[in-house]
Coordinates of C-alpha atoms in Angstrom, one line a residue:
Chain A
M28 CA 29.0 46.3 167.8
A29 CA 27.7 49.5 166.1
D30 CA 28.8 50.1 162.5
S31 CA 31.6 52.6 162.2
S32 CA 30.5 53.4 158.6
V33 CA 27.3 54.3 157.0
S34 CA 25.9 52.8 153.7
Y35 CA 23.5 55.0 152.0
K36 CA 20.8 52.5 151.2
C37 CA 17.5 53.0 149.4
P38 CA 14.7 53.4 152.0
N39 CA 12.4 51.8 149.4
C40 CA 14.3 48.6 148.4
G41 CA 17.5 48.6 150.5
A42 CA 19.8 48.7 147.5
P43 CA 22.9 50.9 147.6
L44 CA 22.3 54.6 146.6
S45 CA 24.5 56.5 144.2
F46 CA 24.8 60.1 143.2
L47 CA 24.6 59.8 139.4
P48 CA 26.7 62.3 137.4
G49 CA 24.7 65.1 135.9
K50 CA 21.7 64.7 138.2
K51 CA 20.6 66.8 141.1
T52 CA 19.1 64.0 143.1
V53 CA 20.4 60.8 144.7
T54 CA 19.1 57.8 142.7
C55 CA 18.5 54.2 143.4
E56 CA 19.8 52.3 140.4
Y57 CA 17.7 49.2 141.3
C58 CA 14.2 50.6 141.9
S59 CA 14.9 54.0 140.1
T60 CA 13.5 56.0 143.1
E61 CA 14.9 59.5 143.3
F62 CA 15.5 61.3 146.5
E63 CA 16.3 64.9 147.2
V64 CA 19.8 65.5 148.7
S65 CA 18.3 67.2 151.7
A66 CA 15.9 64.3 152.4
I67 CA 18.8 61.7 152.3
E68 CA 20.9 63.9 154.5
E69 CA 18.2 64.0 157.2
L70 CA 17.4 60.4 156.9
F71 CA 21.0 59.3 157.5
R72 CA 22.0 62.0 160.0
D73 CA 21.3 59.8 163.0
K74 CA 23.1 56.9 161.5
Q75 CA 26.1 59.1 160.9
D76 CA 26.2 60.2 164.5
M77 CA 26.1 56.6 165.6
A78 CA 28.8 55.7 163.2
V79 CA 31.0 58.5 164.5
H80 CA 30.7 57.3 168.0
A81 CA 31.4 53.7 166.9
A82 CA 34.5 54.8 165.0
E83 CA 35.8 56.8 167.9
A84 CA 35.4 53.7 170.1
Q85 CA 37.1 51.5 167.6
E86 CA 40.0 54.0 167.2
A87 CA 40.6 54.1 170.9
K88 CA 40.5 50.4 171.2
W89 CA 42.7 49.9 168.2
E90 CA 45.4 52.3 169.5
T91 CA 45.7 50.4 172.8
E92 CA 45.9 47.0 171.0
N93 CA 48.4 48.5 168.6
A94 CA 51.1 48.5 171.3
G95 CA 53.5 45.7 170.7
S96 CA 51.8 44.6 167.5
E97 CA 53.5 44.1 164.2
W98 CA 52.5 47.6 163.0
S99 CA 54.7 50.5 163.9
G100 CA 53.2 53.5 165.6
D101 CA 53.3 55.6 162.4
E102 CA 51.8 52.9 160.3
A103 CA 49.0 52.4 162.7
A104 CA 48.3 56.1 162.9
A105 CA 47.9 56.2 159.1
L106 CA 45.6 53.2 158.9
H107 CA 42.1 53.0 160.1
A108 CA 39.7 50.0 160.2
F109 CA 35.9 50.2 159.9
T110 CA 33.2 47.7 159.2
C111 CA 31.0 47.7 156.1
S112 CA 27.4 48.2 157.2
S113 CA 26.2 46.0 154.3
C114 CA 28.3 42.8 154.6
G115 CA 30.1 43.3 157.9
A116 CA 33.6 43.0 156.4
E117 CA 36.4 44.9 158.1
L118 CA 37.9 47.4 155.8
V119 CA 41.1 49.4 156.2
C120 CA 41.7 52.8 154.7
D121 CA 44.0 55.7 155.3
E122 CA 43.4 58.5 157.6
N123 CA 42.1 60.9 155.0
T124 CA 39.4 58.7 153.4
M125 CA 36.0 60.1 153.7
A126 CA 34.1 57.9 151.3
T127 CA 35.0 54.7 149.5
E128 CA 33.4 51.4 148.5
C129 CA 33.5 48.0 150.1
V130 CA 36.0 45.8 148.3
Y131 CA 33.9 42.7 149.1
C132 CA 30.4 43.7 148.3
G133 CA 31.0 47.0 146.4
N134 CA 28.7 48.9 148.7
P135 CA 29.3 52.7 148.6
T136 CA 30.4 53.6 152.1
M137 CA 30.9 56.8 154.0
I138 CA 33.1 57.4 157.0
P139 CA 31.3 60.2 158.8
K140 CA 33.9 60.7 161.5
R141 CA 36.0 62.3 158.9
F142 CA 33.4 65.0 158.2
D143 CA 33.6 66.4 161.7
G144 CA 34.1 70.1 162.6
M145 CA 36.3 72.2 160.4
L146 CA 37.0 69.3 158.0
K147 CA 33.5 69.6 156.5
P148 CA 33.8 71.2 153.1
D149 CA 31.9 74.4 152.2
F150 CA 31.2 73.5 148.6
V151 CA 31.1 70.6 146.2
I152 CA 31.2 70.4 142.5
P153 CA 29.2 67.4 141.6
F154 CA 30.4 64.8 139.1
K155 CA 29.0 65.5 135.6
K156 CA 31.1 62.9 133.7
T157 CA 30.5 59.2 133.9
K158 CA 32.9 56.3 133.8
E159 CA 32.1 55.8 130.1
D160 CA 32.8 59.4 129.4
A161 CA 36.2 59.0 131.2
V162 CA 37.2 56.0 129.1
A163 CA 36.1 57.6 125.9
A164 CA 37.9 60.8 126.8
L165 CA 41.1 58.9 127.5
K166 CA 40.9 57.1 124.1
E167 CA 40.4 60.5 122.5
F168 CA 43.5 61.8 124.4
Y169 CA 45.6 59.1 122.8
K170 CA 44.9 60.5 119.3
G171 CA 47.2 62.8 117.5
H172 CA 50.4 61.8 119.3
M173 CA 52.8 60.7 116.7
L174 CA 55.3 59.1 119.1
L175 CA 52.8 56.9 120.9
P176 CA 53.9 53.3 120.7
S177 CA 51.7 51.3 118.3
N178 CA 51.1 48.5 120.8
F179 CA 50.2 51.0 123.6
T180 CA 46.8 51.6 122.0
A181 CA 46.5 48.1 120.6
N182 CA 47.0 46.2 123.8
N183 CA 45.8 49.0 126.1
R184 CA 43.4 48.2 128.9
V185 CA 42.6 50.7 131.6
E186 CA 43.6 48.9 134.8
A187 CA 41.7 51.0 137.2
I188 CA 39.2 53.8 137.0
Q189 CA 38.3 55.6 140.2
P190 CA 36.1 58.6 140.6
M191 CA 37.4 60.7 143.5
Y192 CA 36.4 63.9 145.2
V193 CA 39.6 65.8 145.8
P194 CA 39.8 68.4 148.6
F195 CA 40.6 71.9 147.2
W196 CA 41.1 75.2 148.9
L197 CA 39.5 78.1 147.1
F198 CA 41.3 81.4 147.8
D199 CA 39.7 84.8 147.4
S200 CA 41.9 87.8 147.7
K201 CA 41.8 91.5 147.2
I202 CA 45.2 92.9 146.8
T203 CA 47.1 96.2 146.4
A204 CA 49.9 95.8 143.9
R205 CA 52.8 98.2 143.3
A206 CA 55.5 97.7 140.6
E207 CA 58.3 99.6 138.9
F208 CA 59.2 98.9 135.3
R209 CA 62.1 100.1 133.2
A210 CA 60.8 101.0 129.8
Q211 CA 62.6 102.2 126.6
K212 CA 61.5 104.3 123.6
I213 CA 63.8 103.7 120.6
R214 CA 63.9 106.2 117.7
K215 CA 66.1 105.7 114.6
H216 CA 66.8 108.3 112.0
S217 CA 69.4 109.0 109.3
H218 CA 71.9 111.8 109.2
G219 CA 74.3 111.9 106.3
D220 CA 75.9 108.5 106.0
E221 CA 75.0 107.6 109.6
I222 CA 72.1 105.9 111.2
I223 CA 71.4 107.4 114.7
T224 CA 69.7 105.4 117.3
E225 CA 68.3 107.3 120.3
T226 CA 67.2 105.1 123.3
S227 CA 65.2 107.0 125.9
H228 CA 64.9 105.3 129.3
Y229 CA 62.0 105.7 131.6
N230 CA 61.0 104.5 135.1
C231 CA 57.3 103.6 135.1
R232 CA 55.5 103.3 138.5
R233 CA 52.2 101.6 138.6
S234 CA 50.0 100.7 141.5
G235 CA 46.4 99.4 141.8
T236 CA 43.9 97.2 143.5
M237 CA 42.3 94.1 142.1
S238 CA 40.4 91.0 143.2
F239 CA 40.9 87.3 142.5
E240 CA 38.1 84.9 143.2
K241 CA 38.3 81.2 144.0
I242 CA 41.9 80.3 143.0
P243 CA 41.9 76.5 143.4
V244 CA 44.8 74.8 145.2
D245 CA 44.5 71.1 146.0
G246 CA 44.8 70.1 149.7
S247 CA 45.8 66.6 149.1
K248 CA 49.4 65.2 149.3
K249 CA 48.4 62.2 147.3
M250 CA 47.4 64.2 144.3
A251 CA 50.4 65.6 142.4
D252 CA 50.2 69.4 142.3
D253 CA 51.0 69.7 138.6
Y254 CA 48.2 67.3 137.7
M255 CA 45.7 69.2 139.8
E256 CA 46.8 72.5 138.3
S257 CA 46.5 71.0 134.8
I258 CA 42.9 69.9 135.1
E259 CA 41.8 73.5 135.7
P260 CA 39.6 75.4 135.1
F261 CA 36.4 74.5 136.9
D262 CA 33.0 76.0 136.2
Y263 CA 32.1 77.7 139.5
S264 CA 28.6 78.4 138.4
E265 CA 27.9 74.7 139.3
L266 CA 29.4 75.0 142.8
T267 CA 26.9 73.7 145.3
T268 CA 26.7 73.8 149.1
F269 CA 28.4 70.7 150.4
S270 CA 26.3 67.6 151.3
A271 CA 27.8 64.2 152.1
A272 CA 25.1 62.8 149.8
Y273 CA 27.1 63.9 146.8
L274 CA 29.9 61.6 147.9
T275 CA 27.9 58.4 147.7
G276 CA 29.4 56.0 145.3
Y277 CA 32.7 57.9 145.0
L278 CA 36.0 57.9 146.7
A279 CA 36.7 61.0 148.7
D280 CA 39.6 62.3 150.7
K281 CA 39.7 65.0 153.3
Y282 CA 42.5 67.6 153.1
D283 CA 45.9 66.7 154.5
V284 CA 47.6 69.9 153.4
S285 CA 46.2 72.9 155.4
A286 CA 45.0 76.1 153.9
E287 CA 48.0 77.9 155.4
E288 CA 50.4 75.4 153.8
S289 CA 48.6 75.8 150.4
A290 CA 48.4 79.6 150.5
P291 CA 51.9 80.3 149.1
R292 CA 50.9 78.5 145.8
A293 CA 47.9 80.8 145.4
D294 CA 50.0 83.9 146.4
K295 CA 52.6 83.1 143.8
R296 CA 50.0 82.9 141.1
V297 CA 48.3 86.1 142.3
E298 CA 51.6 88.0 142.2
A299 CA 52.4 86.9 138.7
S300 CA 49.0 87.9 137.4
A301 CA 49.0 91.2 139.3
I302 CA 52.3 92.2 137.7
D303 CA 51.0 91.2 134.3
V304 CA 48.0 93.5 134.8
L305 CA 50.2 96.4 135.9
Q306 CA 52.6 95.8 133.0
S307 CA 49.8 95.8 130.5
T308 CA 49.2 99.5 131.5
V309 CA 52.7 100.5 130.5
E310 CA 52.0 101.7 127.0
G311 CA 53.7 103.6 124.3
F312 CA 57.2 102.0 124.8
D313 CA 59.2 99.7 122.7
T314 CA 60.5 97.6 125.6
C315 CA 59.4 97.1 129.2
S316 CA 60.9 95.0 132.0
L317 CA 60.0 94.6 135.6
K318 CA 62.4 96.3 138.1
S319 CA 60.6 95.6 141.4
S320 CA 57.2 94.8 142.8
A321 CA 55.3 94.5 146.1
I322 CA 52.0 92.8 146.5
R323 CA 49.9 93.4 149.7
K324 CA 47.0 91.3 150.5
D325 CA 44.1 93.5 151.8
V326 CA 41.5 90.8 152.1
G327 CA 42.1 87.0 152.1
K328 CA 39.3 84.4 152.3
V329 CA 39.6 80.7 152.0
E330 CA 36.8 78.2 151.3
Y331 CA 37.0 74.4 151.3
A332 CA 35.5 72.5 148.4
M333 CA 35.4 68.9 147.0
V334 CA 36.2 68.7 143.3
P335 CA 35.4 65.8 141.1
V336 CA 38.3 63.9 139.4
W337 CA 38.4 60.7 137.5
I338 CA 41.7 58.8 138.0
L339 CA 42.5 56.3 135.3
T340 CA 45.5 54.0 135.5
T341 CA 46.9 52.0 132.6
R342 CA 50.1 49.9 132.3
Y343 CA 52.7 49.7 129.5
D344 CA 56.0 47.9 129.7
D345 CA 55.3 47.1 133.4
K346 CA 55.2 50.8 134.1
P347 CA 52.0 52.4 135.4
Y348 CA 50.6 55.5 133.6
T349 CA 48.1 57.7 135.5
F350 CA 45.7 60.0 133.8
M351 CA 43.3 62.3 135.4
M352 CA 40.1 63.8 134.1
N353 CA 38.2 66.8 135.4
G354 CA 35.0 65.2 136.5
Q355 CA 33.0 68.3 135.6
T356 CA 34.5 69.6 132.3
G357 CA 36.0 66.3 131.0
K358 CA 39.5 67.8 130.5
V359 CA 42.0 64.9 130.5
V360 CA 45.6 65.4 131.6
G361 CA 48.6 63.0 131.7
S362 CA 51.9 61.9 130.3
L363 CA 52.0 59.3 127.5
P364 CA 54.9 56.9 126.9
Y365 CA 56.8 57.5 123.6
D366 CA 58.4 55.1 121.1
K367 CA 62.2 55.7 121.1
T368 CA 62.5 54.5 117.6
K369 CA 59.9 56.9 116.3
A370 CA 61.4 59.7 118.4
F371 CA 64.7 59.1 116.5
L372 CA 63.2 58.3 113.1
Y373 CA 60.7 61.1 112.6
P374 CA 63.1 64.0 113.4
A375 CA 65.8 62.2 111.3
I376 CA 63.5 62.1 108.3
C377 CA 62.6 65.8 108.7
S378 CA 66.4 66.6 108.9
V379 CA 67.2 64.6 105.8
I380 CA 64.4 66.4 103.9
L381 CA 65.5 69.8 105.2
I382 CA 69.2 69.4 104.2
P383 CA 68.8 70.0 100.4
I384 CA 66.3 72.8 101.0
L385 CA 68.6 74.5 103.4
Y386 CA 71.6 73.9 101.1
F387 CA 69.9 75.9 98.3
V388 CA 68.6 78.5 100.7
I389 CA 72.2 79.1 102.0
L390 CA 73.5 79.2 98.4
A391 CA 70.9 81.8 97.5
L392 CA 71.8 83.9 100.5
I393 CA 75.6 83.7 99.8
Y394 CA 75.6 84.2 96.1
Chain B
M17 CA 72.2 117.8 38.4
M18 CA 75.4 115.8 38.5
L19 CA 77.1 118.6 40.4
K20 CA 74.3 118.6 43.0
K21 CA 74.7 114.9 43.5
F22 CA 78.5 115.3 43.8
I23 CA 78.2 118.1 46.4
G24 CA 75.7 116.0 48.4
L25 CA 78.0 113.0 48.4
L26 CA 81.0 115.1 49.3
T27 CA 79.0 116.7 52.2
L28 CA 78.0 113.2 53.5
M29 CA 81.6 112.0 53.3
I30 CA 82.9 115.0 55.2
V31 CA 80.3 114.6 58.0
L32 CA 81.0 110.9 58.3
S33 CA 84.7 111.4 58.4
F34 CA 84.4 114.2 61.0
S35 CA 82.2 112.0 63.2
A36 CA 84.7 109.2 63.0
V37 CA 87.5 111.5 63.9
S38 CA 85.5 113.0 66.8
A39 CA 84.8 109.5 68.2
A40 CA 88.4 108.4 67.7
Q41 CA 89.6 111.4 69.5
L42 CA 87.6 110.7 72.8
Q43 CA 90.1 109.0 75.0
P44 CA 89.0 106.4 77.6
V45 CA 89.6 108.9 80.4
T46 CA 88.1 112.3 80.3
D47 CA 89.4 114.7 82.9
D48 CA 87.4 118.0 82.8
L49 CA 88.9 119.2 86.1
G50 CA 92.6 118.5 85.6
L51 CA 92.7 116.1 88.5
L52 CA 95.2 113.9 86.7
G53 CA 98.6 114.9 85.5
A54 CA 99.5 114.6 81.8
E55 CA 101.6 111.5 82.4
E56 CA 99.0 109.9 84.6
L57 CA 96.4 110.5 82.0
K58 CA 98.6 109.0 79.3
S59 CA 99.5 106.0 81.4
I60 CA 95.9 105.2 82.4
N61 CA 94.7 105.6 78.8
Q62 CA 97.3 103.2 77.6
K63 CA 96.5 100.7 80.2
I64 CA 92.8 100.8 79.3
K65 CA 93.5 100.5 75.6
S66 CA 95.7 97.5 76.2
M67 CA 93.0 95.9 78.3
E68 CA 90.4 96.7 75.6
Q69 CA 92.5 94.8 73.1
T70 CA 92.9 91.9 75.5
H71 CA 89.3 91.4 76.5
G72 CA 87.4 93.1 73.6
I73 CA 85.7 95.5 75.9
K74 CA 85.3 99.3 76.3
I75 CA 86.0 101.3 79.5
G76 CA 85.3 104.9 80.0
I77 CA 86.1 107.2 83.0
W78 CA 84.9 110.8 83.3
F79 CA 86.0 113.2 86.1
T80 CA 83.6 116.2 85.9
K81 CA 81.3 118.6 87.8
M82 CA 77.6 118.0 87.3
K83 CA 74.8 120.4 87.9
N84 CA 73.0 119.8 91.2
N85 CA 69.9 118.3 89.7
T86 CA 71.6 116.0 87.2
D87 CA 70.4 112.4 87.2
M88 CA 73.6 110.4 87.6
I89 CA 72.1 107.2 86.4
T90 CA 70.8 108.8 83.1
A91 CA 74.1 110.7 82.7
S92 CA 76.2 107.5 83.1
N93 CA 74.0 105.5 80.7
N94 CA 74.2 108.3 78.1
F95 CA 77.9 108.6 78.5
L96 CA 78.2 104.9 77.8
D97 CA 75.8 104.8 74.9
Q98 CA 77.2 107.8 73.1
N99 CA 80.9 107.0 73.5
F100 CA 81.6 103.4 74.4
A101 CA 78.7 101.3 73.2
K102 CA 80.5 99.7 70.3
S103 CA 82.4 96.8 71.9
K104 CA 82.7 93.1 71.2
N105 CA 82.3 91.8 74.8
G106 CA 80.7 94.7 76.7
S107 CA 81.3 98.2 78.0
I108 CA 81.5 99.9 81.4
V109 CA 81.9 103.6 82.4
L110 CA 82.6 105.4 85.6
I111 CA 81.5 109.0 86.1
V112 CA 82.9 110.9 89.1
D113 CA 81.0 114.1 90.0
M114 CA 83.3 116.4 92.1
N115 CA 80.4 118.8 92.7
L116 CA 78.3 116.5 94.9
R117 CA 81.2 114.0 95.5
K118 CA 79.2 111.2 94.0
Y119 CA 80.1 108.5 91.5
E120 CA 78.1 106.3 89.2
M121 CA 79.0 103.3 87.1
A122 CA 77.0 102.0 84.1
T123 CA 77.3 98.7 82.2
N124 CA 75.7 97.7 78.9
S125 CA 73.8 94.4 78.6
L126 CA 77.0 92.4 77.5
M127 CA 79.0 93.7 80.4
L128 CA 76.1 93.1 82.8
Q129 CA 76.6 89.4 82.2
K130 CA 80.2 89.7 83.4
I131 CA 79.8 92.4 86.1
T132 CA 76.5 92.0 88.0
D133 CA 74.8 94.7 90.0
T134 CA 74.6 92.4 93.0
D135 CA 78.2 91.3 93.3
G136 CA 80.4 92.8 90.6
I137 CA 79.4 96.5 91.2
P138 CA 79.9 96.3 95.0
F139 CA 83.3 94.6 94.4
L140 CA 84.4 97.5 92.1
K141 CA 83.2 100.0 94.7
G142 CA 85.4 98.3 97.3
E143 CA 88.3 98.5 94.9
F144 CA 88.4 102.3 94.0
Q145 CA 86.2 104.0 96.6
P146 CA 88.9 104.3 99.3
A147 CA 91.4 106.0 96.9
L148 CA 88.6 108.3 95.7
H149 CA 87.8 109.2 99.3
N150 CA 91.4 110.0 100.0
G151 CA 91.7 112.3 96.9
D152 CA 93.9 109.9 95.0
Y153 CA 92.1 110.1 91.7
Y154 CA 94.8 108.4 89.6
G155 CA 94.9 105.6 92.1
A156 CA 91.1 105.4 92.0
A157 CA 91.1 105.2 88.2
N158 CA 93.8 102.5 88.2
S159 CA 91.9 100.5 90.9
F160 CA 88.7 100.7 88.9
V161 CA 90.4 99.5 85.7
D162 CA 92.2 96.7 87.6
G163 CA 88.9 95.7 89.2
V164 CA 87.2 95.5 85.8
D165 CA 90.2 93.4 84.6
K166 CA 89.8 91.0 87.5
L167 CA 86.1 90.6 87.0
V168 CA 86.2 90.1 83.3
S169 CA 89.2 87.7 83.6
Y170 CA 87.1 85.8 86.3
Y171 CA 84.2 85.5 83.8
E172 CA 86.5 84.4 81.0
K173 CA 88.1 81.7 83.3
N174 CA 84.9 80.4 85.0
G175 CA 82.2 81.1 82.4
Q176 CA 80.1 82.8 85.0
P177 CA 80.2 86.2 86.7
Y178 CA 82.0 86.9 90.0
G179 CA 79.6 86.1 92.9
S180 CA 77.5 83.4 91.3
A181 CA 77.3 80.0 92.7
P182 CA 80.2 77.7 91.7
D183 CA 79.6 74.4 89.8
G184 CA 79.6 71.3 92.0
I185 CA 78.9 71.0 95.7
D186 CA 79.8 73.9 98.0
F187 CA 80.9 72.0 101.0
A188 CA 80.7 74.9 103.4
A189 CA 77.1 75.5 102.4
L190 CA 76.4 71.8 102.7
G191 CA 78.0 71.7 106.2
G192 CA 75.9 74.6 107.3
A193 CA 72.8 73.0 105.9
I194 CA 73.5 69.8 107.8
I195 CA 74.1 71.6 111.1
V196 CA 70.9 73.7 110.8
A197 CA 68.9 70.6 109.7
L198 CA 70.3 68.6 112.7
L199 CA 69.3 71.5 115.1
C200 CA 65.9 71.6 113.5
G201 CA 65.7 67.8 114.0
L202 CA 66.5 68.1 117.6
G203 CA 64.0 70.9 118.0
I204 CA 61.3 68.7 116.3
R205 CA 62.2 65.8 118.6
S206 CA 62.0 67.9 121.7
W207 CA 58.6 69.3 120.5
L208 CA 57.3 65.8 119.7
I209 CA 58.3 64.4 123.1
G210 CA 57.0 67.5 124.9
S211 CA 53.6 67.0 123.1
M212 CA 53.2 63.6 124.8
S213 CA 52.4 65.3 128.1
N214 CA 50.0 68.1 129.0
I215 CA 51.0 68.3 132.6
H216 CA 52.3 71.7 133.7
H217 CA 52.3 73.9 136.7
A218 CA 49.9 76.9 136.6
S219 CA 52.0 80.0 137.0
E220 CA 49.2 82.6 136.9
A221 CA 45.8 83.2 138.3
T222 CA 44.5 85.4 135.4
D223 CA 41.4 83.0 134.9
Y224 CA 40.3 84.0 138.4
L225 CA 40.9 87.8 138.1
Q226 CA 37.7 89.8 138.5
K227 CA 38.1 92.0 135.4
N228 CA 35.9 94.8 136.8
S229 CA 37.8 94.9 140.0
V230 CA 41.0 96.3 138.5
N231 CA 41.6 99.9 139.6
I232 CA 44.9 101.5 138.7
N233 CA 45.6 104.4 141.1
E234 CA 49.1 105.3 140.2
N235 CA 50.4 105.7 136.6
R236 CA 53.6 107.7 136.5
D237 CA 56.3 107.6 133.8
T238 CA 59.6 109.4 134.7
Y239 CA 62.2 110.2 132.0
L240 CA 65.7 109.0 133.2
F241 CA 68.3 109.4 130.5
K242 CA 69.0 108.9 126.8
N243 CA 71.6 106.9 124.9
V244 CA 72.7 107.8 121.4
T245 CA 74.5 105.3 119.1
R246 CA 75.7 106.1 115.6
T247 CA 76.3 103.4 112.9
K248 CA 77.6 103.9 109.4
K249 CA 75.2 103.2 106.6
S250 CA 76.1 100.5 104.2
S251 CA 78.1 102.0 101.3
N252 CA 76.0 100.2 98.6
S253 CA 72.9 102.1 99.4
S254 CA 72.3 103.2 95.8
S255 CA 73.0 99.8 94.2
R256 CA 70.0 98.7 92.1
G257 CA 69.3 95.0 92.3
G258 CA 70.6 92.0 90.4
G259 CA 71.0 93.4 87.0
G260 CA 69.4 95.4 84.2
S261 CA 67.6 98.0 86.4
H262 CA 70.0 100.8 85.9
G263 CA 67.7 103.3 84.2
G264 CA 66.4 100.8 81.7
G265 CA 67.7 99.9 78.3
G266 CA 69.5 96.8 79.5
H267 CA 71.9 98.8 81.6
G268 CA 73.4 97.8 84.8
G269 CA 75.4 99.7 87.4
G270 CA 75.4 101.4 90.7
G271 CA 76.9 104.4 92.5
G272 CA 77.7 106.0 95.8
S273 CA 79.3 108.9 97.6
F274 CA 82.9 109.4 98.6

């Protein structure tokens, strides 16, 4: 039976190949031979084609066998089996997995069927941060949080660290924005024993064109939107034309949220920024508020990119805590647990210290 | 020689006795404009003299017309120093200028301890200014004298001037301090808990805006309408601080319009 997956193995010694963070080549960690990305792509292109055919054959067979089995139709549709080309083990992954590693032999494994047609990304931002960088960054992230439980850091062990390429849509748009603002000029002057306040009201119309480039919106249901928006920004100067070789040694998902479904998130951000830009041109007034706005998209372009993310999972009080690190910039995001005793005690101490100070301040104001 | 000495001594005695008579003749209330009736004048003078006996203080009131460029602060200080300075427990005067419809009070250093510029003077203004505004000059003089009586009595009873912090704990202030401190505590707690997470939705795309692509092609401001609101100024606009800043010389005081 033909392999339904491809292992990127060193043509020199046969060991698994990995794309090491910060390097522009694929490196064999065993014999230290370095290969150009294009050379590896060409070398394994035929193997990938074979694997695609094998995977299609297996899928067709699996679906027929699935009838009457213990899996429901939905479950079977979501799960896909493939064989590890290194040890022959049968592995199961979900329908979006593009790259993973064998749980038995640890071999980095690609599933080329998932790269087909329009699913192939346009760009990739290669990993720059290593596993050690991710662990160090997480420890640094713990610092400075006063409410962090003492035994969280003392007994803390990172349960799982996974490097993953997350599918992102990059939206380019050129827009025409129109907005009306209500602005006020306030002038105060004295006359006799009166203070006269004159408030002049103005209607301010603004319109203009502007362009936004590569607004990132993740195309993965598995990844929480707020986490993905929190690891921004990315340095697009390191955006590289996509090659599957970059995915070796990492987990990778294809998108399961289409560009059309993701577009409203980008549109909302564009609208807010466009209004800010127009409002910043309303000058010489004391107050300004938005009355109405209309944003028209003149040109909209979408590109598909794979973005590096380290996913770190730890556990405290039997509850998992997930942190994510931007695999390019090293920015860590996540929510830490807090000690309820400290959360009561520290503000209470502040309040007790404040009471006498405020008491004398109030007395000074009254008398 | 003896004759010269005798004449000199006699002259000195005459001058001194004349001065004493002049001073004794200046009544507490001087009404240059005839605003008060004879009976009213007599009544208010008696009232002030009685109060001067009781508290050991001097009070002077002067209804007059000043020249336009007269400095009311200096005038009130001089009026006090020249006519009412000699008192056991302090002096206070009130000048009412009917020309510019202004008034000014002055206190000496002893009275400043009892009637402060920050609280006592505004209290007195509140007492007599309405009557002055309504043209009730006898009522205004009476209210001023009654106000001084209240403030000096307050000092004699409490050992501190009206408006200063009372001895012991002020429970209203303490309650206010506790409420504000608790609110601050809740704010601090909310901030501390919020700082445990840096997860947030991105609401803008400003990082991805091409700065040189912004082209504003309509920039029009249209005037719509105007609102005018009028508020009365605070009446203590000419009050001068906590004490002793009323033209120097240890004087206190304050004034206003009516």
